[in-house]
């Protein structure tokens, strides 16, 4: 049975799932309905959200190759990979997915921070107040069973990026922390700087 998480809630992934080695992290969102300006107003651009994973050592990001996103789909260890960029967020279910092979992740990596930013948010005058039904869910890659899901329900108006959550190693077990923190970072580069 999947656990429904609240903001700030932490849950063990490996305690209830002995032998867990592979997790699929699904992130999803929908564009909220927007009013058109008028008959001759241009159609608004679709909102392009980009999911990324930041692989940290001792809570710090040491190398840009440890950022897994649409421009770097697979980590050098082969333990984390991004399943590809969804440019519109259209459709049901996960919009973007990141797969983590916990058994192949070197011991020095203790935290994977999962973030989403709106591509060219400032130029396009877009923010997370224009997004609804945002979620992150973790699925056991072996059994395809959803372990937990966190629905982001707050109003993130004016925020251009979001720290959805983190998978981290603590006392020999893997856990998930539902963060749900909006930021004004204009892109993945600025988001990553928070962890340097």
PDB file of C-alpha atoms in Angstrom:
ATOM      1  CA  UNK A   1       0.000   0.000   0.000  1.00  0.00           C
ATOM      2  CA  UNK A   2       1.325   3.438  -0.929  1.00  0.00           C
ATOM      3  CA  UNK A   3       1.946   5.947   1.863  1.00  0.00           C
ATOM      4  CA  UNK A   4       0.530   9.428   1.283  1.00  0.00           C
ATOM      5  CA  UNK A   5       3.024  11.961   2.650  1.00  0.00           C
ATOM      6  CA  UNK A   6       2.664  15.473   4.048  1.00  0.00           C
ATOM      7  CA  UNK A   7       5.199  18.280   3.692  1.00  0.00           C
ATOM      8  CA  UNK A   8       8.267  17.618   5.850  1.00  0.00           C
ATOM      9  CA  UNK A   9       7.366  13.981   6.457  1.00  0.00           C
ATOM     10  CA  UNK A  10      10.144  11.393   6.264  1.00  0.00           C
ATOM     11  CA  UNK A  11       9.653   7.723   5.492  1.00  0.00           C
ATOM     12  CA  UNK A  12      11.994   4.726   5.337  1.00  0.00           C
ATOM     13  CA  UNK A  13      12.146   3.130   1.896  1.00  0.00           C
ATOM     14  CA  UNK A  14      14.162   0.045   2.806  1.00  0.00           C
ATOM     15  CA  UNK A  15      12.624  -0.911   6.174  1.00  0.00           C
ATOM     16  CA  UNK A  16       9.330  -2.117   4.638  1.00  0.00           C
ATOM     17  CA  UNK A  17      10.929  -3.098   1.321  1.00  0.00           C
ATOM     18  CA  UNK A  18      13.746  -5.511   2.147  1.00  0.00           C
ATOM     19  CA  UNK A  19      16.176  -5.882  -0.730  1.00  0.00           C
ATOM     20  CA  UNK A  20      15.050  -2.655  -2.397  1.00  0.00           C
ATOM     21  CA  UNK A  21      17.668  -1.886  -5.018  1.00  0.00           C
ATOM     22  CA  UNK A  22      15.981   0.028  -7.800  1.00  0.00           C
ATOM     23  CA  UNK A  23      13.556   2.942  -7.470  1.00  0.00           C
ATOM     24  CA  UNK A  24      11.649   4.890 -10.073  1.00  0.00           C
ATOM     25  CA  UNK A  25      10.939   8.477  -9.083  1.00  0.00           C
ATOM     26  CA  UNK A  26       7.953   9.869 -10.940  1.00  0.00           C
ATOM     27  CA  UNK A  27       7.256  13.596 -10.995  1.00  0.00           C
ATOM     28  CA  UNK A  28       4.076  15.078 -12.408  1.00  0.00           C
ATOM     29  CA  UNK A  29       2.192  18.345 -12.803  1.00  0.00           C
ATOM     30  CA  UNK A  30      -0.574  19.949 -14.836  1.00  0.00           C
ATOM     31  CA  UNK A  31      -0.808  23.414 -16.242  1.00  0.00           C
ATOM     32  CA  UNK A  32      -3.653  25.328 -14.579  1.00  0.00           C
ATOM     33  CA  UNK A  33      -6.262  26.796 -16.928  1.00  0.00           C
ATOM     34  CA  UNK A  34      -5.316  30.338 -17.932  1.00  0.00           C
ATOM     35  CA  UNK A  35      -7.597  33.062 -19.244  1.00  0.00           C
ATOM     36  CA  UNK A  36      -6.681  34.394 -22.666  1.00  0.00           C
ATOM     37  CA  UNK A  37      -6.130  38.137 -22.877  1.00  0.00           C
ATOM     38  CA  UNK A  38      -8.496  38.846 -25.749  1.00  0.00           C
ATOM     39  CA  UNK A  39      -9.334  37.858 -29.280  1.00  0.00           C
ATOM     40  CA  UNK A  40      -6.039  39.099 -30.716  1.00  0.00           C
ATOM     41  CA  UNK A  41      -3.858  38.201 -27.725  1.00  0.00           C
ATOM     42  CA  UNK A  42      -1.188  35.607 -28.499  1.00  0.00           C
ATOM     43  CA  UNK A  43      -1.785  32.107 -27.189  1.00  0.00           C
ATOM     44  CA  UNK A  44       0.229  31.654 -23.956  1.00  0.00           C
ATOM     45  CA  UNK A  45       3.327  29.468 -24.229  1.00  0.00           C
ATOM     46  CA  UNK A  46       3.048  26.039 -22.616  1.00  0.00           C
ATOM     47  CA  UNK A  47       4.867  25.696 -19.311  1.00  0.00           C
ATOM     48  CA  UNK A  48       7.936  23.462 -19.653  1.00  0.00           C
ATOM     49  CA  UNK A  49       8.901  22.020 -16.257  1.00  0.00           C
ATOM     50  CA  UNK A  50      12.236  20.209 -16.002  1.00  0.00           C
ATOM     51  CA  UNK A  51      12.986  17.593 -13.340  1.00  0.00           C
ATOM     52  CA  UNK A  52      16.561  17.096 -12.146  1.00  0.00           C
ATOM     53  CA  UNK A  53      18.431  15.033  -9.569  1.00  0.00           C
ATOM     54  CA  UNK A  54      21.400  16.476  -7.647  1.00  0.00           C
ATOM     55  CA  UNK A  55      23.729  13.792  -6.270  1.00  0.00           C
ATOM     56  CA  UNK A  56      25.387  15.013  -3.076  1.00  0.00           C
ATOM     57  CA  UNK A  57      28.381  13.782  -1.100  1.00  0.00           C
ATOM     58  CA  UNK A  58      28.215  14.747   2.572  1.00  0.00           C
ATOM     59  CA  UNK A  59      25.321  17.070   1.722  1.00  0.00           C
ATOM     60  CA  UNK A  60      27.359  18.974  -0.914  1.00  0.00           C
ATOM     61  CA  UNK A  61      27.386  19.082  -4.706  1.00  0.00           C
ATOM     62  CA  UNK A  62      30.979  18.703  -5.869  1.00  0.00           C
ATOM     63  CA  UNK A  63      30.782  18.398  -9.634  1.00  0.00           C
ATOM     64  CA  UNK A  64      28.363  19.475 -12.369  1.00  0.00           C
ATOM     65  CA  UNK A  65      28.448  15.892 -13.688  1.00  0.00           C
ATOM     66  CA  UNK A  66      26.502  15.009 -10.495  1.00  0.00           C
ATOM     67  CA  UNK A  67      23.468  16.916 -11.875  1.00  0.00           C
ATOM     68  CA  UNK A  68      21.174  14.585 -13.828  1.00  0.00           C
ATOM     69  CA  UNK A  69      18.775  16.513 -16.092  1.00  0.00           C
ATOM     70  CA  UNK A  70      17.668  16.747 -19.746  1.00  0.00           C
ATOM     71  CA  UNK A  71      21.205  17.831 -20.759  1.00  0.00           C
ATOM     72  CA  UNK A  72      22.976  15.023 -18.821  1.00  0.00           C
ATOM     73  CA  UNK A  73      20.625  12.029 -18.825  1.00  0.00           C
ATOM     74  CA  UNK A  74      22.880   9.488 -17.104  1.00  0.00           C
ATOM     75  CA  UNK A  75      25.260   9.735 -14.158  1.00  0.00           C
ATOM     76  CA  UNK A  76      28.864   8.671 -14.781  1.00  0.00           C
ATOM     77  CA  UNK A  77      28.387   5.720 -12.383  1.00  0.00           C
ATOM     78  CA  UNK A  78      25.376   4.453 -14.354  1.00  0.00           C
ATOM     79  CA  UNK A  79      23.402   4.417 -11.089  1.00  0.00           C
ATOM     80  CA  UNK A  80      21.024   7.328 -11.874  1.00  0.00           C
ATOM     81  CA  UNK A  81      19.365   8.163 -15.156  1.00  0.00           C
ATOM     82  CA  UNK A  82      16.704  10.546 -16.434  1.00  0.00           C
ATOM     83  CA  UNK A  83      14.079   9.034 -18.741  1.00  0.00           C
ATOM     84  CA  UNK A  84      13.780  12.160 -20.936  1.00  0.00           C
ATOM     85  CA  UNK A  85      12.318  15.635 -21.156  1.00  0.00           C
ATOM     86  CA  UNK A  86       8.564  16.277 -21.376  1.00  0.00           C
ATOM     87  CA  UNK A  87       8.121  19.741 -22.905  1.00  0.00           C
ATOM     88  CA  UNK A  88       4.469  20.344 -21.970  1.00  0.00           C
ATOM     89  CA  UNK A  89       3.384  18.243 -18.972  1.00  0.00           C
ATOM     90  CA  UNK A  90       0.363  17.099 -20.987  1.00  0.00           C
ATOM     91  CA  UNK A  91      -1.285  13.775 -20.202  1.00  0.00           C
ATOM     92  CA  UNK A  92      -1.936  11.730 -17.083  1.00  0.00           C
ATOM     93  CA  UNK A  93       0.609  10.124 -14.777  1.00  0.00           C
ATOM     94  CA  UNK A  94       4.287  10.925 -14.463  1.00  0.00           C
ATOM     95  CA  UNK A  95       5.550  13.753 -16.659  1.00  0.00           C
ATOM     96  CA  UNK A  96       9.213  12.955 -16.059  1.00  0.00           C
ATOM     97  CA  UNK A  97      10.924   9.991 -14.417  1.00  0.00           C
ATOM     98  CA  UNK A  98      14.304   9.445 -12.804  1.00  0.00           C
ATOM     99  CA  UNK A  99      15.555   5.934 -12.052  1.00  0.00           C
ATOM    100  CA  UNK A 100      18.012   5.204  -9.238  1.00  0.00           C
ATOM    101  CA  UNK A 101      19.880   1.915  -8.873  1.00  0.00           C
ATOM    102  CA  UNK A 102      20.709   2.066  -5.161  1.00  0.00           C
ATOM    103  CA  UNK A 103      22.930  -1.016  -5.397  1.00  0.00           C
ATOM    104  CA  UNK A 104      25.235   0.718  -7.922  1.00  0.00           C
ATOM    105  CA  UNK A 105      25.356   4.119  -6.218  1.00  0.00           C
ATOM    106  CA  UNK A 106      28.824   4.558  -4.662  1.00  0.00           C
ATOM    107  CA  UNK A 107      28.872   4.874  -0.853  1.00  0.00           C
ATOM    108  CA  UNK A 108      30.140   8.494  -0.911  1.00  0.00           C
ATOM    109  CA  UNK A 109      26.816   9.674  -2.403  1.00  0.00           C
ATOM    110  CA  UNK A 110      24.491  10.052   0.576  1.00  0.00           C
ATOM    111  CA  UNK A 111      21.690  12.246  -0.788  1.00  0.00           C
ATOM    112  CA  UNK A 112      19.761  12.723  -4.033  1.00  0.00           C
ATOM    113  CA  UNK A 113      17.826  15.995  -4.128  1.00  0.00           C
ATOM    114  CA  UNK A 114      14.909  16.062  -6.596  1.00  0.00           C
ATOM    115  CA  UNK A 115      14.096  19.465  -8.036  1.00  0.00           C
ATOM    116  CA  UNK A 116      11.885  20.889 -10.769  1.00  0.00           C
ATOM    117  CA  UNK A 117      12.323  24.255 -12.449  1.00  0.00           C
ATOM    118  CA  UNK A 118      10.295  26.026 -15.113  1.00  0.00           C
ATOM    119  CA  UNK A 119      12.362  26.390 -18.278  1.00  0.00           C
ATOM    120  CA  UNK A 120      12.906  30.098 -19.100  1.00  0.00           C
ATOM    121  CA  UNK A 121      10.450  31.045 -16.339  1.00  0.00           C
ATOM    122  CA  UNK A 122      11.531  34.694 -16.141  1.00  0.00           C
ATOM    123  CA  UNK A 123      11.517  35.288 -19.900  1.00  0.00           C
ATOM    124  CA  UNK A 124       8.119  33.609 -20.279  1.00  0.00           C
ATOM    125  CA  UNK A 125       6.680  35.222 -17.100  1.00  0.00           C
ATOM    126  CA  UNK A 126       5.702  31.817 -15.707  1.00  0.00           C
ATOM    127  CA  UNK A 127       5.664  30.487 -12.138  1.00  0.00           C
ATOM    128  CA  UNK A 128       4.438  27.551 -10.068  1.00  0.00           C
ATOM    129  CA  UNK A 129       1.183  29.381  -9.286  1.00  0.00           C
ATOM    130  CA  UNK A 130       0.286  28.405 -12.877  1.00  0.00           C
ATOM    131  CA  UNK A 131       0.834  24.708 -12.056  1.00  0.00           C
ATOM    132  CA  UNK A 132      -1.572  22.361 -10.295  1.00  0.00           C
ATOM    133  CA  UNK A 133      -1.687  18.697  -9.257  1.00  0.00           C
ATOM    134  CA  UNK A 134       2.097  18.553  -8.716  1.00  0.00           C
ATOM    135  CA  UNK A 135       3.391  15.356  -7.124  1.00  0.00           C
ATOM    136  CA  UNK A 136       6.412  13.148  -6.578  1.00  0.00           C
ATOM    137  CA  UNK A 137       6.086   9.393  -6.114  1.00  0.00           C
ATOM    138  CA  UNK A 138       8.541   6.584  -5.473  1.00  0.00           C
ATOM    139  CA  UNK A 139       8.026   3.168  -7.028  1.00  0.00           C
ATOM    140  CA  UNK A 140       9.866  -0.093  -6.299  1.00  0.00           C
ATOM    141  CA  UNK A 141      11.559  -0.780  -9.638  1.00  0.00           C
ATOM    142  CA  UNK A 142      11.458  -4.552  -9.132  1.00  0.00           C
ATOM    143  CA  UNK A 143       7.787  -4.982  -8.182  1.00  0.00           C
ATOM    144  CA  UNK A 144       6.408  -1.783  -9.809  1.00  0.00           C
ATOM    145  CA  UNK A 145       4.608  -1.050  -6.505  1.00  0.00           C
ATOM    146  CA  UNK A 146       4.204   2.597  -5.495  1.00  0.00           C
ATOM    147  CA  UNK A 147       5.801   2.977  -2.053  1.00  0.00           C
ATOM    148  CA  UNK A 148       4.921   6.599  -1.307  1.00  0.00           C
ATOM    149  CA  UNK A 149       3.507   9.736  -2.901  1.00  0.00           C
ATOM    150  CA  UNK A 150       3.647  13.392  -1.942  1.00  0.00           C
ATOM    151  CA  UNK A 151       1.087  15.784  -3.453  1.00  0.00           C
ATOM    152  CA  UNK A 152       2.212  19.415  -3.305  1.00  0.00           C
ATOM    153  CA  UNK A 153      -0.907  21.322  -2.295  1.00  0.00           C
ATOM    154  CA  UNK A 154       0.404  24.748  -1.244  1.00  0.00           C
ATOM    155  CA  UNK A 155       0.130  27.874  -3.381  1.00  0.00           C
ATOM    156  CA  UNK A 156       3.541  28.426  -4.957  1.00  0.00           C
ATOM    157  CA  UNK A 157       2.592  31.596  -6.827  1.00  0.00           C
ATOM    158  CA  UNK A 158       5.659  33.579  -7.908  1.00  0.00           C
ATOM    159  CA  UNK A 159       8.040  30.619  -7.411  1.00  0.00           C
ATOM    160  CA  UNK A 160      10.035  29.554 -10.478  1.00  0.00           C
ATOM    161  CA  UNK A 161      11.566  26.361  -9.071  1.00  0.00           C
ATOM    162  CA  UNK A 162      10.744  23.711  -6.517  1.00  0.00           C
ATOM    163  CA  UNK A 163      12.671  21.342  -4.271  1.00  0.00           C
ATOM    164  CA  UNK A 164      10.225  18.403  -4.328  1.00  0.00           C
ATOM    165  CA  UNK A 165      12.058  16.011  -2.019  1.00  0.00           C
ATOM    166  CA  UNK A 166      15.179  13.976  -1.356  1.00  0.00           C
ATOM    167  CA  UNK A 167      16.218  10.345  -1.154  1.00  0.00           C
ATOM    168  CA  UNK A 168      18.970   9.930   1.432  1.00  0.00           C
ATOM    169  CA  UNK A 169      21.042   7.300   3.190  1.00  0.00           C
ATOM    170  CA  UNK A 170      20.833   7.259   7.021  1.00  0.00           C
ATOM    171  CA  UNK A 171      22.234   4.566   9.336  1.00  0.00           C
ATOM    172  CA  UNK A 172      22.425   2.041   6.510  1.00  0.00           C
ATOM    173  CA  UNK A 173      18.898   2.552   5.216  1.00  0.00           C
ATOM    174  CA  UNK A 174      17.407   4.669   2.444  1.00  0.00           C
ATOM    175  CA  UNK A 175      14.739   7.220   3.325  1.00  0.00           C
ATOM    176  CA  UNK A 176      12.634   9.836   1.536  1.00  0.00           C
ATOM    177  CA  UNK A 177      11.939  13.362   2.788  1.00  0.00           C
ATOM    178  CA  UNK A 178       8.956  15.266   1.300  1.00  0.00           C
ATOM    179  CA  UNK A 179      10.281  18.854   1.125  1.00  0.00           C
ATOM    180  CA  UNK A 180       7.980  20.936  -1.122  1.00  0.00           C
ATOM    181  CA  UNK A 181      10.024  24.155  -0.914  1.00  0.00           C
ATOM    182  CA  UNK A 182       9.460  26.778  -3.607  1.00  0.00           C
ATOM    183  CA  UNK A 183      12.341  29.023  -4.694  1.00  0.00           C
ATOM    184  CA  UNK A 184      12.906  31.965  -7.021  1.00  0.00           C
ATOM    185  CA  UNK A 185      15.872  30.328  -8.761  1.00  0.00           C
ATOM    186  CA  UNK A 186      15.565  30.976 -12.506  1.00  0.00           C
ATOM    187  CA  UNK A 187      17.181  27.674 -13.548  1.00  0.00           C
ATOM    188  CA  UNK A 188      18.948  24.469 -12.581  1.00  0.00           C
ATOM    189  CA  UNK A 189      22.325  26.244 -12.349  1.00  0.00           C
ATOM    190  CA  UNK A 190      21.094  28.582  -9.620  1.00  0.00           C
ATOM    191  CA  UNK A 191      19.234  25.778  -7.836  1.00  0.00           C
ATOM    192  CA  UNK A 192      22.418  23.697  -7.795  1.00  0.00           C
ATOM    193  CA  UNK A 193      24.352  26.558  -6.194  1.00  0.00           C
ATOM    194  CA  UNK A 194      22.302  26.063  -3.018  1.00  0.00           C
ATOM    195  CA  UNK A 195      24.216  22.808  -2.476  1.00  0.00           C
ATOM    196  CA  UNK A 196      27.803  23.919  -3.171  1.00  0.00           C
TER     197      UNK A 196
END
